[in-house]
Coordinates of C-alpha atoms in Angstrom, one line a residue:
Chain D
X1 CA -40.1 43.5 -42.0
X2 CA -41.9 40.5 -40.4
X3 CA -44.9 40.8 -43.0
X4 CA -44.4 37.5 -44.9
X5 CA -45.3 35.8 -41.7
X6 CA -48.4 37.2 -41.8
X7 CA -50.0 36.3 -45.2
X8 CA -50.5 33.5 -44.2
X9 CA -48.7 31.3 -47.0
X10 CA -46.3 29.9 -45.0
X11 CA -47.0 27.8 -42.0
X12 CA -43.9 28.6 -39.4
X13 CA -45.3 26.8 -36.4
X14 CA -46.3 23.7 -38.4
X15 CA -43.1 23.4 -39.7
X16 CA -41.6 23.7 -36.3
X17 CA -44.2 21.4 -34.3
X18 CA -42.8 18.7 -37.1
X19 CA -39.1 19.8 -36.2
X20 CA -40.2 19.3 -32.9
X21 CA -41.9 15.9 -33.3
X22 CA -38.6 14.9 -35.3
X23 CA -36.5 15.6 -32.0
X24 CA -38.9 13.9 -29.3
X25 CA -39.6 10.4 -31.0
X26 CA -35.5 10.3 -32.2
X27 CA -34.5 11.1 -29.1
X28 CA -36.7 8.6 -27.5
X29 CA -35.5 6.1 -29.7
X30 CA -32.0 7.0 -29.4
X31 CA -31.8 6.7 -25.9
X32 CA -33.4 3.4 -26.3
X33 CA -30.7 2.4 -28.9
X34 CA -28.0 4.1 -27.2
X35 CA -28.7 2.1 -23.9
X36 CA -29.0 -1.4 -25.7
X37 CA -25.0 -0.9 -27.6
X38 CA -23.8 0.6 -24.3
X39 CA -25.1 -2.9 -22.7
X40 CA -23.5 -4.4 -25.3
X41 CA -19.9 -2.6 -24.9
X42 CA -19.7 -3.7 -21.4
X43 CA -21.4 -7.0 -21.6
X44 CA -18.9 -10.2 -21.0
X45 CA -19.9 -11.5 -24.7
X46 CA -17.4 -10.8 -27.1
X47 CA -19.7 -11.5 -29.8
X48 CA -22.0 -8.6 -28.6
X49 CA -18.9 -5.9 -27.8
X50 CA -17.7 -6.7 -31.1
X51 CA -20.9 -5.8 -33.1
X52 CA -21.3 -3.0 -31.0
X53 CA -18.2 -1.2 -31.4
X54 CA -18.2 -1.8 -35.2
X55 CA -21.7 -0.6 -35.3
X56 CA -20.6 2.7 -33.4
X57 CA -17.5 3.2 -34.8
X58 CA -18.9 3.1 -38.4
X59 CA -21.8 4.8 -37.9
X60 CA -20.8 8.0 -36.2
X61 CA -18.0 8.3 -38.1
X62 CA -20.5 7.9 -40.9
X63 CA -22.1 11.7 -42.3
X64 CA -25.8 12.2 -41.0
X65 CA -27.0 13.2 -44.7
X66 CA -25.3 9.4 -46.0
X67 CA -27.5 7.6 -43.3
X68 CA -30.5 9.4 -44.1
X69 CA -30.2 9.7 -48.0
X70 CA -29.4 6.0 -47.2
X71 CA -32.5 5.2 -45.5
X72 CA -34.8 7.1 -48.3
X73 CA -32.9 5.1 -51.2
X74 CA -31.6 2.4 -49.8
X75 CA -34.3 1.4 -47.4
X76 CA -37.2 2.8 -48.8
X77 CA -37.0 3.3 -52.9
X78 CA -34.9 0.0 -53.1
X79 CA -35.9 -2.6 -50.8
X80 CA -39.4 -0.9 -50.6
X81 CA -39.6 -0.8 -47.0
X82 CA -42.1 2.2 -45.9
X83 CA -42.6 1.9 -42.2
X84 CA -46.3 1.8 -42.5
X85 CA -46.5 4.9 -44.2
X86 CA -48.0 5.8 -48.0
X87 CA -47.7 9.7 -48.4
X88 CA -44.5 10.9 -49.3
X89 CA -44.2 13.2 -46.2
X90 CA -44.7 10.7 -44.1
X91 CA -42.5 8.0 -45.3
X92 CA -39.8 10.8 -45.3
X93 CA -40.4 11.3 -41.6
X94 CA -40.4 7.7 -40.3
X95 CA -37.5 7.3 -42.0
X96 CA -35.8 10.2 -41.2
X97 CA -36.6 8.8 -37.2
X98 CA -34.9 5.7 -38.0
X99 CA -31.4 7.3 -39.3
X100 CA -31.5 9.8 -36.7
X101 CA -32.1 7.2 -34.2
X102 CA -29.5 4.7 -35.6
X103 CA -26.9 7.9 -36.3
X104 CA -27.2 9.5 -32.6
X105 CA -27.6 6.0 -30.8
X106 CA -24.1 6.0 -31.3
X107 CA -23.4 9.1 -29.0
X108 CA -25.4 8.3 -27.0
X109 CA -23.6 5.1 -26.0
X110 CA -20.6 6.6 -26.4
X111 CA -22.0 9.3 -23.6
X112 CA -23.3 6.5 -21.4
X113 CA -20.0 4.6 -21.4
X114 CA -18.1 7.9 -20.3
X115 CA -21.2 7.9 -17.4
X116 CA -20.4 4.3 -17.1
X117 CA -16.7 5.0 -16.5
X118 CA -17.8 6.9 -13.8
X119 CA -19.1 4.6 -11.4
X120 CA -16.5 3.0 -9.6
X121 CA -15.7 -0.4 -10.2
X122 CA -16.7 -1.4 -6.4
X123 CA -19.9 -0.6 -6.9
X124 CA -20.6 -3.7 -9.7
X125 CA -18.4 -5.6 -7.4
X126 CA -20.6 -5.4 -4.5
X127 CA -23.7 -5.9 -6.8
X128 CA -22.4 -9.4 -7.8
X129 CA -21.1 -10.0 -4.4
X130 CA -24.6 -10.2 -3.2
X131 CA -25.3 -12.5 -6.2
X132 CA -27.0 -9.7 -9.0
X133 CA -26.9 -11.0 -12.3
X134 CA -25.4 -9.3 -15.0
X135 CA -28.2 -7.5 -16.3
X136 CA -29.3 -7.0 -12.7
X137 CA -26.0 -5.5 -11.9
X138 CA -26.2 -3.0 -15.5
X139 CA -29.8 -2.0 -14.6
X140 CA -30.6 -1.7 -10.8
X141 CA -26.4 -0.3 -9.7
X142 CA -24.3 0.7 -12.6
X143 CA -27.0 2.4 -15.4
X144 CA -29.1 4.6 -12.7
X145 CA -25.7 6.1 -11.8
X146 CA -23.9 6.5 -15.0
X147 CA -27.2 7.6 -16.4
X148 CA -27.1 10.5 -13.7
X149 CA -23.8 11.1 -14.4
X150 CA -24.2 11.4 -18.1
X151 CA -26.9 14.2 -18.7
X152 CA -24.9 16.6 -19.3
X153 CA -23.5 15.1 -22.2
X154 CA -27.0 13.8 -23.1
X155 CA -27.9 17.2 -23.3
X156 CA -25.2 18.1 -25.8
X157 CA -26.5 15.3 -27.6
X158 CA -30.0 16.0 -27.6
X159 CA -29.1 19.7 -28.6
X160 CA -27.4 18.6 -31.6
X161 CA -30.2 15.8 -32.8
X162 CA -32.5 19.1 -32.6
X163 CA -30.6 20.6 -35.2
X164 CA -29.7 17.3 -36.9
X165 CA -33.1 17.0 -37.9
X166 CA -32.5 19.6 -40.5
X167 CA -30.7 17.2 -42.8
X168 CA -34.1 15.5 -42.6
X169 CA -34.8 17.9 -45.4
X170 CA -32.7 16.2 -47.8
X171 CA -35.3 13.3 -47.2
X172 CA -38.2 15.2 -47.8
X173 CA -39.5 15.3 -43.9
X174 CA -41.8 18.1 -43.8
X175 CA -39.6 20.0 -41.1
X176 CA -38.8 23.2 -40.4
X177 CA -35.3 24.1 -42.9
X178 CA -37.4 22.6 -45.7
X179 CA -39.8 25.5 -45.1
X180 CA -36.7 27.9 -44.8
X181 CA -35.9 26.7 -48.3
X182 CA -38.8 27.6 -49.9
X183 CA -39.0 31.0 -47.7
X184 CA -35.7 31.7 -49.0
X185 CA -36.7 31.3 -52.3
X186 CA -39.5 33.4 -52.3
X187 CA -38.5 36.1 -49.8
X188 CA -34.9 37.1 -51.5
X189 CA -35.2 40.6 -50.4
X190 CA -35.9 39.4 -46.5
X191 CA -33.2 36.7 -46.6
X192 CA -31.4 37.8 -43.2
X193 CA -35.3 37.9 -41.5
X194 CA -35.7 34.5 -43.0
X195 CA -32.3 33.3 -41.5
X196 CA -32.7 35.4 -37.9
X197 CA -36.2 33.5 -37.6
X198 CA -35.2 30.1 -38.0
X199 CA -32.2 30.6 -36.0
X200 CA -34.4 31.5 -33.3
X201 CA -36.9 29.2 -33.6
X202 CA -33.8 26.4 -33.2
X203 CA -32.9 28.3 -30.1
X204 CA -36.5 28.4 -28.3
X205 CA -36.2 24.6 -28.8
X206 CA -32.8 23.9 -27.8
X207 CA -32.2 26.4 -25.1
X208 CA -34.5 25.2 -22.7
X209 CA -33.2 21.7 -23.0
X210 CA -29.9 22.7 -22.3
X211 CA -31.1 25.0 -19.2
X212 CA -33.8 21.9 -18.2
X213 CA -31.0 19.5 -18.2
X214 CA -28.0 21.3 -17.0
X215 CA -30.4 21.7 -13.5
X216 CA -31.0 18.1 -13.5
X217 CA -27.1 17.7 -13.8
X218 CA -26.7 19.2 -10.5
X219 CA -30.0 17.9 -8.7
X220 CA -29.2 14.5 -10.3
X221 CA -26.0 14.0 -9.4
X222 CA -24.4 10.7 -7.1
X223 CA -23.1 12.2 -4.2
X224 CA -19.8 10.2 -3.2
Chain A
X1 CA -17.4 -35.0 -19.5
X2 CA -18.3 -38.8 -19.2
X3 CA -19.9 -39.8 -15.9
X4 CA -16.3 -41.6 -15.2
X5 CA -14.4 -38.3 -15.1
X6 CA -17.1 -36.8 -12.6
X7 CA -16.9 -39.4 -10.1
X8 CA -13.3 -38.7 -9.9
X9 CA -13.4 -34.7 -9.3
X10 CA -12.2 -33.6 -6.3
X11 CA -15.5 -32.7 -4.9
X12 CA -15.9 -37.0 -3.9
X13 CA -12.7 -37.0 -1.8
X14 CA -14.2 -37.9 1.5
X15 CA -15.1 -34.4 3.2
X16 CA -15.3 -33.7 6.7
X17 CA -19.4 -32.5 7.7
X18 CA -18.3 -29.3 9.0
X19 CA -16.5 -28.0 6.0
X20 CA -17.9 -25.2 4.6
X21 CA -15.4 -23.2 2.4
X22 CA -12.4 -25.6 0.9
X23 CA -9.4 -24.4 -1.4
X24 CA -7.3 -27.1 -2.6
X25 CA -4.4 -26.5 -4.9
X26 CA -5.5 -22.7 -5.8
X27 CA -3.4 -20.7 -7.9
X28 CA -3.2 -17.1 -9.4
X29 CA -1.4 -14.9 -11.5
X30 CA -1.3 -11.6 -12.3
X31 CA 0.9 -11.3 -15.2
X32 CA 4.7 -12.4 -14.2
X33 CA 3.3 -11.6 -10.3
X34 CA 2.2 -15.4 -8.7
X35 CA 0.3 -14.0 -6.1
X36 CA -1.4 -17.2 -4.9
X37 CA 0.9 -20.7 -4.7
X38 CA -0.6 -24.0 -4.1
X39 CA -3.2 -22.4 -1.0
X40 CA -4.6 -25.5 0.7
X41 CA -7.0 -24.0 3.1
X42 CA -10.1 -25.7 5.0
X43 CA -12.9 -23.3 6.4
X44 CA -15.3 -25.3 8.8
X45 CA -18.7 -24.4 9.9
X46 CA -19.0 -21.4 12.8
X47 CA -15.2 -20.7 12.1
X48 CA -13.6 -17.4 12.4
X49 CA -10.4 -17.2 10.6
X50 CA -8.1 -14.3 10.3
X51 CA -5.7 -14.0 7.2
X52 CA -2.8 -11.8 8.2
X53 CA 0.2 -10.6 6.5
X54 CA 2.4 -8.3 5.2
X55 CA 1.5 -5.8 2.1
X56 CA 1.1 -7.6 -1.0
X57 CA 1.3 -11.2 -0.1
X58 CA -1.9 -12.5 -1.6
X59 CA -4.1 -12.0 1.0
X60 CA -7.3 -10.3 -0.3
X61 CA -6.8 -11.7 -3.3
X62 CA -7.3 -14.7 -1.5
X63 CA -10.6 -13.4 0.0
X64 CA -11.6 -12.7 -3.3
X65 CA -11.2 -15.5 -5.0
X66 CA -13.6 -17.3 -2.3
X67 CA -16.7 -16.0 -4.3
X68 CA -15.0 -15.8 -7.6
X69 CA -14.5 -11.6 -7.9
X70 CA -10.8 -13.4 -9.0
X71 CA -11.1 -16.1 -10.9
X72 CA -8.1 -18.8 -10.3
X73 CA -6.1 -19.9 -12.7
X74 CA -5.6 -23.8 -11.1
X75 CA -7.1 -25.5 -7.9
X76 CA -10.5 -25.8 -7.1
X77 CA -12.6 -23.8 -4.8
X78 CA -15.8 -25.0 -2.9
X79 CA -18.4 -23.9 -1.1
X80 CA -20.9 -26.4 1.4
X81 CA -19.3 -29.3 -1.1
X82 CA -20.3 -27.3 -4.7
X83 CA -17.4 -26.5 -6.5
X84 CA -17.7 -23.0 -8.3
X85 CA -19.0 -22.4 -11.1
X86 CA -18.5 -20.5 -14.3
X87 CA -19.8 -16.8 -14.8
X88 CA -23.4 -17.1 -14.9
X89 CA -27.0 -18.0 -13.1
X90 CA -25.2 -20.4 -11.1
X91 CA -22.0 -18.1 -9.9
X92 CA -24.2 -15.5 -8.5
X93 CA -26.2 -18.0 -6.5
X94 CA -23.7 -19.0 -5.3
X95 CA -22.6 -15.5 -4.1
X96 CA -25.9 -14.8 -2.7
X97 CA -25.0 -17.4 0.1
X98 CA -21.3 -15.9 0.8
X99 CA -21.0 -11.9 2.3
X100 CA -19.0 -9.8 1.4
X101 CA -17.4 -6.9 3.2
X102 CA -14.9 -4.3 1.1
X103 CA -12.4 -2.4 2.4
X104 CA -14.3 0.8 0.2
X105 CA -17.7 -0.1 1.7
X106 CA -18.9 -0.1 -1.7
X107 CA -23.0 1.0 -0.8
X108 CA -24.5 1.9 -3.7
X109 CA -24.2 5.4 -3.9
X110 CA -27.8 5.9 -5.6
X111 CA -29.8 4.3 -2.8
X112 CA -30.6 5.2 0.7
X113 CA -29.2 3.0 3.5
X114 CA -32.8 1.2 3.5
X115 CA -32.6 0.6 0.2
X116 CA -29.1 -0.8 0.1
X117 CA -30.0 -3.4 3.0
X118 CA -33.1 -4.6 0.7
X119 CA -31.7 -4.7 -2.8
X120 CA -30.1 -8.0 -2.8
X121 CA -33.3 -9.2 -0.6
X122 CA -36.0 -8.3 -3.4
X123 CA -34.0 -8.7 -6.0
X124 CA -32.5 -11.9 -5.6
X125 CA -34.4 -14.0 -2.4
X126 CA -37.3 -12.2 -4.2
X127 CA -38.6 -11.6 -0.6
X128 CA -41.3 -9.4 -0.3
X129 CA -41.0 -6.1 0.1
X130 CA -42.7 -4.9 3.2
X131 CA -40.7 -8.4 4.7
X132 CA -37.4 -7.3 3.5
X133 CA -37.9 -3.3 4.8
X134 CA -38.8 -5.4 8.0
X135 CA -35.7 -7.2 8.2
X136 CA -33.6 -4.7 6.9
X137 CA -34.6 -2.5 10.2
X138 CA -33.4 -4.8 12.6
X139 CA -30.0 -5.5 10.9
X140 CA -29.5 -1.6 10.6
X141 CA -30.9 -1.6 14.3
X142 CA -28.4 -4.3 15.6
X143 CA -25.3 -2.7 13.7
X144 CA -26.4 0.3 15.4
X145 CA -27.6 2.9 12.2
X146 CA -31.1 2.6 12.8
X147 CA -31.5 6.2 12.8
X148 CA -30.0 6.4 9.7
X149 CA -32.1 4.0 7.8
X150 CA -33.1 6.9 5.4
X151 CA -30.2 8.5 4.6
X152 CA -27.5 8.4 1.6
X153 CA -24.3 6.6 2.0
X154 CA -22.3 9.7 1.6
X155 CA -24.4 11.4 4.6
X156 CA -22.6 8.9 6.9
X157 CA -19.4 8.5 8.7
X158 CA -16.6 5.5 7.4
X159 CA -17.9 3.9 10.5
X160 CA -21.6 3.8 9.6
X161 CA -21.1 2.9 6.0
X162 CA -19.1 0.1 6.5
X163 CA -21.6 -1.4 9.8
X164 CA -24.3 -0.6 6.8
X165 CA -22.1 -2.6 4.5
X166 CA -22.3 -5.9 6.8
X167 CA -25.9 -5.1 7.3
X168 CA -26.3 -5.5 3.4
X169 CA -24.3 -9.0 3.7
X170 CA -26.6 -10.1 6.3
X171 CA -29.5 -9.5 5.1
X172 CA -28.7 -12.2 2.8
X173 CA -28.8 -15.1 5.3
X174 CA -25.0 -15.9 4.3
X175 CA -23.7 -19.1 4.9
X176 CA -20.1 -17.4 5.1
X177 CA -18.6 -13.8 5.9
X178 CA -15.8 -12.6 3.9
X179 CA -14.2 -9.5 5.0
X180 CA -11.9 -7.7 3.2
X181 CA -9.5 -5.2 5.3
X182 CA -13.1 -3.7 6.5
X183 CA -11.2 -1.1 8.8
X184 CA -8.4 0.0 6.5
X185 CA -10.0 2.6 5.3
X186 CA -11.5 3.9 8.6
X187 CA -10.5 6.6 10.9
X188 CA -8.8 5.0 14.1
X189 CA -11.5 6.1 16.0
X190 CA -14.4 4.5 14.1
X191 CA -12.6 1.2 14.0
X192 CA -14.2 -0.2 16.9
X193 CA -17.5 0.4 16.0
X194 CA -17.4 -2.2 13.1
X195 CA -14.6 -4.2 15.3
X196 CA -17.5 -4.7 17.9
X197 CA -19.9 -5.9 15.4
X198 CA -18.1 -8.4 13.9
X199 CA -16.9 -9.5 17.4
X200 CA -20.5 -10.1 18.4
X201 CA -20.9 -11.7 14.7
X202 CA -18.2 -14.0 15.8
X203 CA -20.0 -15.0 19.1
X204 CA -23.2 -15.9 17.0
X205 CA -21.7 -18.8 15.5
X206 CA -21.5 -16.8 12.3
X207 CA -18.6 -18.9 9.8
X208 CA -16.1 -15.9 8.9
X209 CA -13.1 -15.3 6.8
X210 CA -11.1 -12.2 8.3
X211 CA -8.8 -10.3 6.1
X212 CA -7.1 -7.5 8.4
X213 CA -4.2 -5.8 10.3
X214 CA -6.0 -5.6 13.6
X215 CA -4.2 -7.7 15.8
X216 CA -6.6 -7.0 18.6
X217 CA -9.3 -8.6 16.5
X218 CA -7.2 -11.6 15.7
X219 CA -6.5 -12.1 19.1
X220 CA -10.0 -11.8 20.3
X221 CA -11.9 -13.1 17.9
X222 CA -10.2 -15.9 15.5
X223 CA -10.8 -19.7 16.4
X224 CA -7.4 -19.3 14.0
X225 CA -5.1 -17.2 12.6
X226 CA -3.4 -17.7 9.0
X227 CA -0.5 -15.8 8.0
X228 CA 1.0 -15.6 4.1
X229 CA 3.6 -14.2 2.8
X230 CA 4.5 -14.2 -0.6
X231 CA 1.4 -15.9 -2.3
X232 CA 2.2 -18.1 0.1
X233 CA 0.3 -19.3 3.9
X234 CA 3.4 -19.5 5.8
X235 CA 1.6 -20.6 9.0
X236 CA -1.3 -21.8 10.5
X237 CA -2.1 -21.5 13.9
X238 CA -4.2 -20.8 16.9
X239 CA -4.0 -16.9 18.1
X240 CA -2.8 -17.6 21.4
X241 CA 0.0 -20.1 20.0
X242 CA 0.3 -17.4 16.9
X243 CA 0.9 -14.0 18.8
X244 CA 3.2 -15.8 21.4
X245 CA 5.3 -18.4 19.2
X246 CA 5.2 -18.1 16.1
X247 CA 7.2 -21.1 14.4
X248 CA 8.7 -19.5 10.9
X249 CA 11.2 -16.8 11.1
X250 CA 8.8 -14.3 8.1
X251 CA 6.3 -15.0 10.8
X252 CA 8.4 -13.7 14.0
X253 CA 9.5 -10.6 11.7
X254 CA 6.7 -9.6 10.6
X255 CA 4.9 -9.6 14.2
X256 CA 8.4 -8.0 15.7
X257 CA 7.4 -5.2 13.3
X258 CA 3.9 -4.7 13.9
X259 CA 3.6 -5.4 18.0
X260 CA 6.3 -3.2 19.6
X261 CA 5.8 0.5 19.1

C-alpha cells in the first residue's frame, strides 16, 4: 500500500523539511511584521495608524494565492526583483516568504492588538507616570503582556501559515503539496494513501505547535 | 513664536521661590461635562495638600492633569517654573520628577515587586543596575514589603501593592507626590498600612498632592485642605479651620454627611 514511498522516486521528507523551512522563516518574519503594524495601530501618529490599518485591512482581506501569484509576477517577472536568488526554486521560495510574511503579518497584528486590549489601560498609565517613553511604554509594559496574552491566538495563526504554505505551490516553492501533485499524478490507483500521507505529515507539524503553545498559554499567562 | 510673545507667557509673572506645582486658569471638558472651571491652585515646596470632595466633582481629574495623564483644554500648568509640555521627550521628563499613586495600584503585572521598584530607575535615570536593586531594597524595606521583594503583584495583599506602588514613585527621587484615592480600593483594614506611610512621607518634608476620602488623613497630615465641588474648588483652608468651620454651605453639607455616623 505504502510501496511508492519506497522506490525511492519521490523525496517525502525533502519536500516536507522545505514545508517546514517555509513555516519557520515566515513565521519569524511575520511576527516581526505583525509587531511593527501593531505599533503602528496604537501609536499616537495618525499618519502611522492610518497606513497601518489600510495595509491590514487590504491585505487580509486580500486571497493568499493573489499575494503570492502577485509576488511571482508582479514582483519578480515584472519589476525583476529576485531576492538574491537565480534558480527557479529558490526565487519561488523567497518569494513565497515575503507574501506569506506580508499576508499573515496582518493576523498577527490583528492577534496582538486583541492581546493588547488585554492589558489594562492603568498599566501604560503608570508606565508614563514614571516618565517611559512611548516606545518604552509598548516594549518594556504593554507588549510582554499582551504578547503573553496573545499565544493562543498566535498559535491558531502559526497553524494556519503551516498549511498556508501550500499555496506556495502555485509559485513554484519546492514544498510539500507540489510533491502531492505530482504523487497524485503518478500514483492514481493510491490516491486516498497519497491524500492520508500528506494529511498527516501537516499534522506531525501542526499538532505539536498547537500542544507546545497551548502549554505556554497557561505557564505564560499575567496573573492579575 | 517671536521672542516678544515669550517674555509675556505666564511663566515670567513674578513667582514665589517655594512654588513648586502652579495651575492658573485650568480648564477641562469631557464632552458637554466641564469638570474642571477656572482652578487657580498654588502647591509650594514640602506641602501636603488634600483635595476633598464629593463624587464626581473634578477631583482626580485634577490630580491627573498635574502630570498631563489629562490634558487641559485652557490654563497653564507648571511644574518648579516649566510649563508642560506637549506629548513627547520632554513630557515624560517631566513626569519622571512627579509620583504618581493610582487608586488600582497599577504594578506591572509582568514583573516582580523588585523589578517594578527598578524599572523606571534603569530605564529612565539610567542608574545602574546593581545601584537601583540597592535602592529599590530599602524603599521596599521602609514601606515595609521587604520580604516580598521577589514576588508578583498579584501574590500580595491591596495593602502591599499599593505601599509597593509608592515605593515605585520614590524610587524616582520625585520632586512631587500625587496620589490618587490610594485607599479607595483597599480593604478597611489595610488602609492604615499605606495611611502610615504617607503620614511619615508627609513628616519628611516630602511636597504631596492628596486626593482622598480619609478624613483622618486630612486631619493629620495636610498643611491644607482643598475642597471642590462641581469642577469647582469651593474652599480653601487649613484642616483645623476646615473640619471645624467650614465657610460655604456645599462645604458644611458635605462634611455633615460624611463625619456623623
Amino acid at each position: 500500500m505504502f510501496d511508492f514511498l519506497d522506490s525511492g522516486q519521490y523525496d517525502l521528507l525533502g519536500a516536507f523539511w522545505v514545508t517546514a523551512q517555509l513555516a519557520l522563516y515566515s513565521a519569524i518574519g511575520s511576527l516581526v511584521w505583525g509587531t511593527a503594524l501593531v505599533a503602528m495601530r496604537v501609536s499616537p501618529v495618525p499618519l502611522m495608524r492610518g497606513f497601518a490599518t489600510a495595509y491590514v485591512n487590504v491585505v487580509r482581506n486580500t486571497p493568499l494565492t493573489v499575494v503570492l501569484v502577485a509576488c511571482l509576477l508582479g514582483l519578480n517577472q515584472t519589476l525583476g526583483v529576485s531576492l538574491g536568488a537565480d534558480r527557479f526554486e529558490d526565487i519561488g521560495f523567497r518569494l513565497a516568504v515575503l507574501g506569506l510574511v506580508a499576508y499573515t503579518g496582518t493576523f498577527v497584528c490583528e492577534a496582538l492588538r486583541s492581546g493588547i486590549n488585554t492589558v489594562p489601560p492603568g498599566q501604560a498609565e503608570a508606565a508614563r507616570a514614571l516618565g517611559l517613553s512611548f516606545t518604552q511604554v509598548l516594549r518594556l509594559v504593554v507588549l510582554p503582556q499582551a504578547f503573553r496574552a496573545a499565544v493562543t491566538p498566535l498559535a491558531n495563526v502559526l497553524i494556519a501559515l503551516t498549511k498556508n504554505t501550500t499555496v506556495a505551490a502555485a509559485i513554484g516553492a519546492a514544498e510539500a503539496s507540489l510533491l502531492m501533485k505530482t504523487m497524485m499524478e503518478n500514483e492514481t490507483d493510491a490516491l486516498f494513501t497519497v491524500f492520508a500521507v500528506f494529511a498527516f505529515g501537516f499534522i506531525v507539524l501542526t499538532l505539536p505547535t498547537g500542544l507546545i503553545l497551548g502549554w505556554a498559554a497557561k505557564r505564560l499567562a499575567v496573573k492579575r | 513664536m517671536s521672542g516678544e510673545s515669550v517674555s509675556k507667557g505666564p511663566e515670567d509673572t513674578p513667582r514665589a521661590a517655594g512654588d513648586l506645582v502652579v495651575l492658573s486658569g485650568v480648564n477641562k471638558h469631557f464632552g458637554a461635562l466641564h469638570v474642571l472651571q477656572d482652578i487657580d491652585l498654588t502647591i509650594t515646596r514640602g506641602e501636603v495638600v488634600v483635595v476633598i470632595g464629593p463624587s464626581g466633582s473634578g477631583k482626580s481629574t485634577l490630580c491627573r492633569t498635574i502630570n498631563r495623564l489629562e490634558s487641559v483644554d485652557s490654563g497653564t500648568i507648571t511644574i518648579d517654573g516649566k510649563p508642560l509640555p506637549q506629548e513627547g521627550r520632554e513630557l515624560a521628563r517631566l513626569r519622571s520628577d512627579v509620583g504618581m499613586v493610582f487608586q488600582s495600584f497599577n504594578l506591572f503585572a509582568h514583573k516582580t515587586v523588585l523589578e517594578n521598584v527598578m524599572l523606571g530607575q534603569i530605564k529612565v535615570r539610567r542608574t545602574e543596575k546593581k545601584a537601583a536593586e540597592a535602592k529599590a531594597r530599602a524603599l521596599l524595606d521602609r514601606v515595609g514589603v521587604g520580604t516580598q521583594a521577589d514576588k508578583y503583584p498579584a501574590q500580595l495583599s491591596g495593602g502591599q501593592q499599593q505601599r509597593v506602588a509608592i515605593a515605585r514613585a520614590l524610587a524616582m527621587d520625585p520632586k512631587v507626590m500625587l496620589f490618587d484615592e490610594p485607599t479607595s480600593a483597599l480593604d478597611p483594614e489595610m488602609i492604615n498600612e499605606v495611611l502610615e506611610v504617607m503620614q511619615q512621607l508627609a513628616r519628611d518634608g516630602m511636597t504631596m498632592v492628596v486626593v482622598t476620602h480619609e478624613m483622618g488623613f486630612a486631619r493629620s497630615a495636610a498643611n491644607r485642605v482643598v475642597f471642590m465641588a462641581d469642577g469647582k474648588i469651593v474652599e480653601q483652608a487649613s484642616p483645623e479651620e476646615f473640619f471645624s468651620n467650614p465657610r460655604s454651605d456645599r462645604a458644611k453639607d458635605f462634611l455633615s454627611k460624611i463625619l456623623h455616623h
